[in-house]
Tab-separated table of C-alpha atoms and ligand atoms in Angstrom:
chain	number	residue	atom	x	y	z
A	1	MET	CA	-25.851	-80.746	56.764
A	2	LEU	CA	-24.297	-78.837	54.441
A	3	SER	CA	-22.786	-75.882	56.137
A	4	ASN	CA	-19.206	-75.963	57.903
A	5	GLN	CA	-18.113	-77.856	55.140
A	6	THR	CA	-16.822	-77.055	51.752
A	7	LYS	CA	-19.625	-78.105	49.327
A	8	THR	CA	-18.907	-78.026	45.779
A	9	VAL	CA	-21.714	-76.152	44.060
A	10	GLY	CA	-23.235	-75.602	40.932
A	11	VAL	CA	-24.562	-72.248	39.025
A	12	LEU	CA	-26.576	-72.615	36.404
A	13	GLY	CA	-25.947	-69.294	33.508
A	14	ALA	CA	-23.915	-66.685	34.049
A	15	GLY	CA	-25.133	-64.251	33.575
A	16	THR	CA	-25.481	-61.257	36.394
A	17	MET	CA	-27.449	-63.450	38.487
A	18	GLY	CA	-24.666	-66.767	38.382
A	19	ALA	CA	-22.295	-64.757	38.543
A	20	GLY	CA	-23.370	-63.184	41.630
A	21	ILE	CA	-24.009	-66.415	43.367
A	22	ALA	CA	-21.435	-67.720	42.075
A	23	THR	CA	-19.372	-65.356	43.398
A	24	VAL	CA	-20.776	-65.695	46.260
A	25	MET	CA	-20.378	-69.647	47.057
A	26	ALA	CA	-16.594	-68.724	45.561
A	27	ARG	CA	-15.968	-65.817	48.024
A	28	ALA	CA	-17.303	-68.881	51.330
A	29	GLY	CA	-14.522	-71.235	49.727
A	30	HIS	CA	-16.990	-73.996	48.157
A	31	ARG	CA	-15.825	-74.819	45.033
A	32	THR	CA	-18.234	-74.392	42.619
A	33	ILE	CA	-18.632	-74.828	38.771
A	34	LEU	CA	-20.028	-72.292	36.533
A	35	TYR	CA	-22.520	-73.259	33.973
A	36	ASP	CA	-23.333	-71.673	30.510
A	37	LEU	CA	-23.758	-73.035	27.195
A	38	SER	CA	-21.124	-70.823	26.143
A	39	GLU	CA	-17.691	-70.057	26.160
A	40	ALA	CA	-18.102	-66.953	25.752
A	41	ASN	CA	-20.970	-66.947	28.175
A	42	LEU	CA	-19.219	-68.795	31.009
A	43	GLN	CA	-15.559	-66.406	30.211
A	44	ARG	CA	-17.906	-63.094	30.066
A	45	GLY	CA	-19.086	-64.782	33.962
A	46	ILE	CA	-15.803	-66.476	35.135
A	47	GLY	CA	-13.824	-62.506	34.056
A	48	THR	CA	-17.084	-60.580	36.269
A	49	VAL	CA	-15.848	-63.020	39.318
A	50	HIS	CA	-12.747	-62.356	39.466
A	51	GLY	CA	-13.352	-59.029	39.252
A	52	PHE	CA	-14.962	-58.709	41.664
A	53	PHE	CA	-11.885	-60.160	44.108
A	54	ASP	CA	-8.764	-58.221	42.261
A	55	LYS	CA	-11.093	-55.377	43.184
A	56	SER	CA	-11.811	-56.336	46.934
A	57	VAL	CA	-8.462	-56.998	46.830
A	58	LYS	CA	-7.173	-53.383	45.654
A	59	LEU	CA	-10.013	-52.206	48.351
A	60	GLY	CA	-8.738	-54.123	51.045
A	61	LYS	CA	-11.454	-56.006	51.421
A	62	LEU	CA	-9.862	-59.355	51.182
A	63	ASP	CA	-7.057	-60.197	51.025
A	64	ALA	CA	-4.563	-61.694	48.185
A	65	THR	CA	-4.118	-65.056	49.028
A	66	ALA	CA	-8.335	-64.668	50.570
A	67	GLY	CA	-8.756	-63.191	46.255
A	68	GLN	CA	-6.549	-65.959	44.856
A	69	GLY	CA	-8.426	-69.229	45.925
A	70	ALA	CA	-11.382	-67.522	45.684
A	71	LYS	CA	-10.669	-67.508	41.926
A	72	ASP	CA	-9.262	-70.889	42.553
A	73	ALA	CA	-12.310	-72.323	43.855
A	74	LEU	CA	-14.076	-70.912	40.723
A	75	THR	CA	-13.957	-72.722	37.482
A	76	GLY	CA	-16.008	-72.855	34.079
A	77	THR	CA	-18.220	-75.731	31.931
A	78	THR	CA	-20.585	-76.226	29.682
A	79	ASP	CA	-21.290	-79.887	29.643
A	80	VAL	CA	-23.886	-80.877	32.635
A	81	ALA	CA	-22.047	-84.240	33.799
A	82	GLU	CA	-19.148	-82.119	34.251
A	83	LEU	CA	-21.997	-80.550	37.575
A	84	ALA	CA	-22.781	-84.995	38.247
A	85	PRO	CA	-20.021	-83.962	42.125
A	86	CYS	CA	-22.230	-81.025	42.960
A	87	ASP	CA	-23.826	-81.506	46.405
A	88	VAL	CA	-26.055	-78.179	45.712
A	89	VAL	CA	-27.375	-76.956	41.467
A	90	VAL	CA	-28.406	-73.063	42.091
A	91	GLU	CA	-30.412	-72.621	38.909
A	92	ALA	CA	-30.067	-68.660	37.535
A	93	VAL	CA	-31.046	-69.515	33.695
A	94	PHE	CA	-33.580	-67.897	31.881
A	95	GLU	CA	-37.272	-66.602	33.613
A	96	ASP	CA	-38.328	-69.913	30.573
A	97	LEU	CA	-39.961	-72.716	32.527
A	98	ALA	CA	-40.071	-75.621	30.127
A	99	LEU	CA	-36.312	-74.561	29.833
A	100	LYS	CA	-35.685	-74.408	33.544
A	101	LYS	CA	-38.232	-77.859	33.617
A	102	ASP	CA	-35.623	-79.643	31.847
A	103	LEU	CA	-31.719	-78.593	33.728
A	104	PHE	CA	-33.368	-79.463	36.395
A	105	HIS	CA	-34.940	-83.064	34.799
A	106	ARG	CA	-31.078	-83.273	32.599
A	107	LEU	CA	-30.125	-82.833	36.018
A	108	ASP	CA	-31.707	-85.870	38.013
A	109	GLU	CA	-29.303	-88.318	35.751
A	110	VAL	CA	-25.967	-86.650	36.733
A	111	VAL	CA	-25.893	-85.720	40.258
A	112	SER	CA	-26.432	-87.488	43.689
A	113	GLN	CA	-29.771	-88.276	45.163
A	114	SER	CA	-29.505	-85.965	47.878
A	115	THR	CA	-27.954	-83.373	45.865
A	116	LEU	CA	-29.979	-80.024	46.457
A	117	PHE	CA	-32.572	-78.058	43.304
A	118	HIS	CA	-32.331	-73.917	43.942
A	119	THR	CA	-34.303	-71.775	41.970
A	120	ASN	CA	-33.099	-68.720	41.206
A	121	THR	CA	-36.514	-67.768	39.663
A	122	SER	CA	-38.086	-64.073	39.897
A	123	THR	CA	-42.175	-64.837	39.525
A	124	LEU	CA	-42.355	-68.558	37.992
A	125	SER	CA	-43.508	-71.713	40.201
A	126	VAL	CA	-40.916	-72.694	42.408
A	127	THR	CA	-43.587	-75.618	42.184
A	128	GLY	CA	-44.189	-76.142	38.188
A	129	ILE	CA	-39.934	-76.053	38.134
A	130	ALA	CA	-39.255	-78.861	40.837
A	131	SER	CA	-42.028	-80.682	38.596
A	132	GLY	CA	-39.588	-81.142	35.717
A	133	SER	CA	-37.441	-83.168	39.155
A	134	ARG	CA	-38.231	-87.108	39.573
A	135	LEU	CA	-38.011	-85.503	43.411
A	136	PRO	CA	-39.865	-82.557	43.671
A	137	GLU	CA	-39.107	-82.973	46.970
A	138	ARG	CA	-34.775	-81.769	46.971
A	139	VAL	CA	-36.462	-78.601	44.842
A	140	VAL	CA	-36.175	-75.344	46.439
A	141	GLY	CA	-36.514	-71.599	45.500
A	142	THR	CA	-33.961	-68.981	46.719
A	143	HIS	CA	-34.589	-65.831	45.669
A	144	TYR	CA	-30.510	-63.151	45.384
A	145	CYS	CA	-31.037	-59.347	45.483
A	146	ASN	CA	-29.360	-57.817	43.074
A	147	PRO	CA	-25.803	-58.018	43.215
A	148	ALA	CA	-25.779	-61.139	44.404
A	149	PRO	CA	-21.822	-60.899	46.579
A	150	LEU	CA	-23.073	-57.399	48.156
A	151	MET	CA	-26.918	-57.495	49.520
A	152	LYS	CA	-27.513	-59.547	52.375
A	153	LEU	CA	-31.573	-61.464	52.166
A	154	VAL	CA	-32.458	-64.437	50.065
A	155	GLU	CA	-36.028	-65.221	49.938
A	156	VAL	CA	-37.134	-69.162	50.329
A	157	ALA	CA	-39.513	-70.463	48.629
A	158	ASP	CA	-40.904	-74.012	49.491
A	159	GLY	CA	-42.691	-75.667	46.459
A	160	ARG	CA	-45.443	-78.903	46.994
A	161	HIS	CA	-43.332	-80.476	47.634
A	162	THR	CA	-40.291	-79.284	48.810
A	163	ALA	CA	-39.073	-81.408	51.596
A	164	ASP	CA	-38.776	-80.481	55.403
A	165	TRP	CA	-34.909	-81.807	54.612
A	166	ALA	CA	-34.580	-79.891	51.812
A	167	HIS	CA	-35.718	-76.605	53.502
A	168	LYS	CA	-33.691	-77.116	57.304
A	169	ALA	CA	-30.642	-77.099	55.177
A	170	THR	CA	-31.704	-74.826	52.800
A	171	ILE	CA	-31.767	-72.282	55.234
A	172	GLU	CA	-29.195	-73.216	57.357
A	173	PHE	CA	-26.924	-72.914	54.078
A	174	LEU	CA	-27.397	-70.089	53.286
A	175	GLY	CA	-27.074	-68.778	56.904
A	176	SER	CA	-23.092	-70.518	56.788
A	177	LEU	CA	-23.124	-68.228	53.294
A	178	GLY	CA	-23.338	-65.919	55.620
A	179	LYS	CA	-26.854	-65.054	54.298
A	180	THR	CA	-30.321	-63.735	55.609
A	181	SER	CA	-33.296	-66.020	54.852
A	182	VAL	CA	-37.199	-64.991	54.336
A	183	VAL	CA	-38.921	-67.329	53.896
A	184	THR	CA	-42.153	-66.189	52.121
A	185	LYS	CA	-44.799	-67.757	50.009
A	186	ASP	CA	-44.908	-70.044	46.823
A	187	ARG	CA	-46.155	-66.856	44.829
A	188	PRO	CA	-45.665	-64.634	41.931
A	189	GLY	CA	-43.043	-62.270	43.048
A	190	PHE	CA	-42.488	-63.740	46.188
A	191	ILE	CA	-42.774	-60.740	48.685
A	192	VAL	CA	-39.407	-58.637	47.299
A	193	ASN	CA	-41.120	-57.902	44.146
A	194	ARG	CA	-43.946	-57.011	45.146
A	195	PHE	CA	-43.602	-54.118	46.302
A	196	LEU	CA	-39.857	-53.589	44.140
A	197	ILE	CA	-41.326	-53.487	40.760
A	198	PRO	CA	-44.042	-50.983	40.980
A	199	TRP	CA	-41.545	-49.008	43.063
A	200	GLU	CA	-38.613	-49.213	39.575
A	201	ASN	CA	-41.577	-48.244	37.553
A	202	SER	CA	-43.039	-45.152	38.888
A	203	CYS	CA	-39.680	-43.679	39.275
A	204	ILE	CA	-39.091	-44.661	35.875
A	205	ARG	CA	-42.189	-43.258	35.175
A	206	ALA	CA	-41.987	-40.419	37.387
A	207	LEU	CA	-38.831	-39.618	34.508
A	208	GLU	CA	-41.137	-39.754	32.127
A	209	ALA	CA	-43.090	-37.156	33.292
A	210	GLY	CA	-39.300	-35.326	33.831
A	211	VAL	CA	-39.654	-34.593	37.491
A	212	ALA	CA	-35.763	-34.297	37.673
A	213	THR	CA	-32.939	-36.011	35.808
A	214	LYS	CA	-31.885	-39.569	36.825
A	215	GLU	CA	-29.531	-38.390	38.265
A	216	ALA	CA	-32.144	-36.410	40.205
A	217	ILE	CA	-34.105	-38.691	41.428
A	218	ASP	CA	-31.785	-41.260	42.464
A	219	ALA	CA	-29.956	-38.895	44.745
A	220	ALA	CA	-33.181	-38.018	46.402
A	221	VAL	CA	-33.503	-41.571	47.374
A	222	LEU	CA	-29.925	-42.465	47.764
A	223	GLY	CA	-30.574	-39.061	50.851
A	224	SER	CA	-33.947	-40.332	51.766
A	225	LEU	CA	-34.809	-43.868	51.262
A	226	GLY	CA	-31.949	-44.857	52.301
A	227	HIS	CA	-30.999	-47.557	49.839
A	228	PRO	CA	-27.559	-48.956	48.858
A	229	MET	CA	-27.740	-47.474	45.282
A	230	GLY	CA	-30.801	-45.461	42.860
A	231	PRO	CA	-33.157	-47.088	40.991
A	232	PHE	CA	-32.108	-46.366	38.093
A	233	ARG	CA	-27.783	-47.716	39.152
A	234	LEU	CA	-29.962	-50.247	39.984
A	235	LEU	CA	-31.527	-51.198	36.934
A	236	ASP	CA	-28.679	-50.645	35.420
A	237	ILE	CA	-27.128	-53.950	37.243
A	238	VAL	CA	-31.228	-55.811	37.377
A	239	GLY	CA	-30.652	-54.563	33.130
A	240	MET	CA	-33.483	-54.025	31.160
A	241	ASP	CA	-34.520	-56.848	29.479
A	242	ILE	CA	-34.935	-58.606	33.177
A	243	HIS	CA	-36.850	-56.093	34.847
A	244	GLN	CA	-39.944	-56.149	31.730
A	245	GLN	CA	-39.754	-59.310	31.502
A	246	VAL	CA	-40.234	-59.156	35.412
A	247	ALA	CA	-42.398	-56.357	35.201
A	248	MET	CA	-44.502	-58.447	32.214
A	249	ARG	CA	-45.041	-61.290	33.844
A	250	LEU	CA	-46.958	-60.662	37.021
A	251	TYR	CA	-48.156	-58.165	35.539
A	252	GLU	CA	-49.772	-60.900	33.703
A	253	GLN	CA	-50.287	-62.964	37.342
A	254	LEU	CA	-51.133	-60.749	39.202
A	255	ARG	CA	-53.649	-58.115	37.207
A	256	ASP	CA	-52.163	-55.583	39.063
A	257	PRO	CA	-51.343	-52.112	35.890
A	258	ARG	CA	-48.836	-50.908	38.354
A	259	PHE	CA	-46.173	-54.096	37.420
A	260	TYR	CA	-46.831	-52.911	33.971
A	261	PRO	CA	-44.166	-51.494	32.520
A	262	PRO	CA	-43.704	-48.600	31.320
A	263	PRO	CA	-44.114	-47.614	27.005
A	264	MET	CA	-39.596	-45.935	28.186
A	265	VAL	CA	-38.457	-49.383	29.105
A	266	GLU	CA	-39.679	-50.755	25.893
A	267	ARG	CA	-37.959	-48.396	24.435
A	268	MET	CA	-34.671	-48.474	26.230
A	269	VAL	CA	-34.587	-52.805	25.775
A	270	ALA	CA	-35.551	-52.006	21.129
A	271	ALA	CA	-32.046	-50.141	21.122
A	272	GLY	CA	-29.890	-52.112	22.793
A	273	ASP	CA	-29.586	-50.007	26.049
A	274	LEU	CA	-29.955	-52.966	28.490
A	275	GLY	CA	-27.783	-52.016	31.739
A	276	ARG	CA	-24.462	-52.191	31.992
A	277	LYS	CA	-24.143	-55.643	30.497
A	278	THR	CA	-23.922	-53.942	26.687
A	279	GLY	CA	-22.275	-50.289	28.887
A	280	ARG	CA	-25.591	-48.193	28.828
A	281	GLY	CA	-28.262	-48.120	30.111
A	282	PHE	CA	-29.450	-44.879	31.571
A	283	TYR	CA	-25.862	-44.624	32.517
A	284	GLU	CA	-22.969	-45.682	29.850
A	285	TYR	CA	-19.789	-47.716	31.471
A	286	ASP	CA	-16.723	-48.087	30.901
A	287	ASP	CA	-16.522	-51.354	32.214
A	288	THR	CA	-19.338	-54.181	31.115
A	289	ARG	CA	-18.992	-56.238	33.921
A	290	LEU	CA	-22.114	-57.436	35.399
A	291	PHE	CA	-22.159	-55.968	38.412
A	292	GLY	CA	-18.943	-54.451	40.008
A	293	SER	CA	-17.730	-54.749	44.137
B	1	LIG	N1	-32.167	-60.278	36.637
B	1	LIG	C1	-31.802	-59.856	38.421
B	1	LIG	O1	-32.140	-59.031	39.262
B	1	LIG	C2	-32.098	-61.241	38.605
B	1	LIG	C3	-32.617	-61.250	40.064
B	1	LIG	C4	-33.018	-62.172	41.325
B	1	LIG	C5	-33.529	-63.397	40.353
B	1	LIG	N2	-33.663	-62.982	38.680
B	1	LIG	C6	-33.418	-64.084	37.618
B	1	LIG	O2	-32.356	-65.047	37.626
B	1	LIG	C7	-32.535	-65.973	36.411
B	1	LIG	C8	-30.836	-64.884	36.208
B	1	LIG	O3	-30.836	-63.579	35.201
B	1	LIG	P1	-30.355	-63.022	34.722
B	1	LIG	O4	-30.416	-61.848	34.970
B	1	LIG	O5	-29.174	-63.803	35.647
B	1	LIG	O6	-30.071	-63.243	33.651
B	1	LIG	P2	-29.034	-63.191	31.765
B	1	LIG	O7	-30.069	-63.389	31.309
B	1	LIG	O8	-27.536	-62.132	32.757
B	1	LIG	O9	-28.681	-64.309	32.198
B	1	LIG	C9	-29.033	-65.889	31.842
B	1	LIG	C10	-28.050	-66.513	31.712
B	1	LIG	O10	-28.213	-68.131	31.474
B	1	LIG	C11	-27.414	-68.478	30.083
B	1	LIG	N3	-28.929	-70.015	29.649
B	1	LIG	C12	-29.937	-69.982	29.526
B	1	LIG	N4	-29.769	-70.853	28.808
B	1	LIG	C13	-29.015	-72.349	29.733
B	1	LIG	C14	-29.151	-73.215	30.033
B	1	LIG	N5	-29.821	-73.950	29.227
B	1	LIG	N6	-28.067	-74.084	30.018
B	1	LIG	C15	-27.478	-73.303	30.732
B	1	LIG	N7	-27.093	-71.906	30.920
B	1	LIG	C16	-28.488	-71.282	30.711
B	1	LIG	C17	-27.385	-67.852	30.118
B	1	LIG	O11	-26.542	-68.727	28.453
B	1	LIG	C18	-27.074	-66.665	29.741
B	1	LIG	O12	-25.753	-66.135	30.434
B	1	LIG	C19	-33.482	-65.551	36.166
B	1	LIG	O13	-34.267	-66.464	36.029
B	1	LIG	C20	-34.958	-64.013	36.777
B	1	LIG	O14	-35.192	-64.219	37.253
B	1	LIG	C21	-32.453	-62.293	37.987
């Protein structure tokens, strides 16, 4: 079983979610290998993880030795072969079925047969992604909430061929990371995005309609619903490109107009105002780390 031991964990994709998930793994003491296509993406992801630990030390949430240990636990690579020692791989690459399948197909040749394959897909079928592997029984959907280092929930979705051992090992592993697992069926949007995406869209529509400023809407949500951040701060972390893609994919599958992204989303994506990662979304940022502590 995977818990209570130091593991080697591969995180595929060094973007918003990959950097967040790598932070979770390194903080838990696992040897963490972050993989991306380009050195530039990798360095940005690693910089975000280091920045998170540095800030945690500065804020007194982590002692300096633990902070350094977590930073040292993380390495990066652009070579898939270096993922060979992984006990678990968590893929967080672009939301593209062919890409995710191909990555799992290639990993089959690299890692051991007992390595768990986790996918962080938001809208694709876990069964479909698992079909890329010769061993679909090892593939489990683990949908982390953003920002992954701060949010406890992980939705766990088995594919059609997921084995009982893989499901159990996944729940145990997530528990050892301090995460709360909620089991859901392999369905578009799992649980959370079924209501989060329409809700975010309705906040954007309220802004478009001039009901209130973004600051006022964020403050109203903070003060009334008990959310840790308002919708526009959250969307800036999620990324408007990702919100647009997830919303569109869910609209196409569920045919419910509440999922359809409002026009402001397309304008922001066209302008490159994607959120924190580009320095400007609903708000402006000097610090373009992918998430904060
Ligand atoms: N952003 C969110 O709030 C959120 C939340 C939960 C789940 N997700 C899901 O997580 C996944 C990643 O989303 P994100 O927001 O981190 O995207 P992102 O665009 O920030 O990052 C994706 C990263 O994957 C890398 N990549 C692409 N193809 C690759 C390949 N073949 N090999 C290695 N790396 C590759 C890219 O270079 C990029 O760095 C998607 O499946 C998305 O649906 C996103």
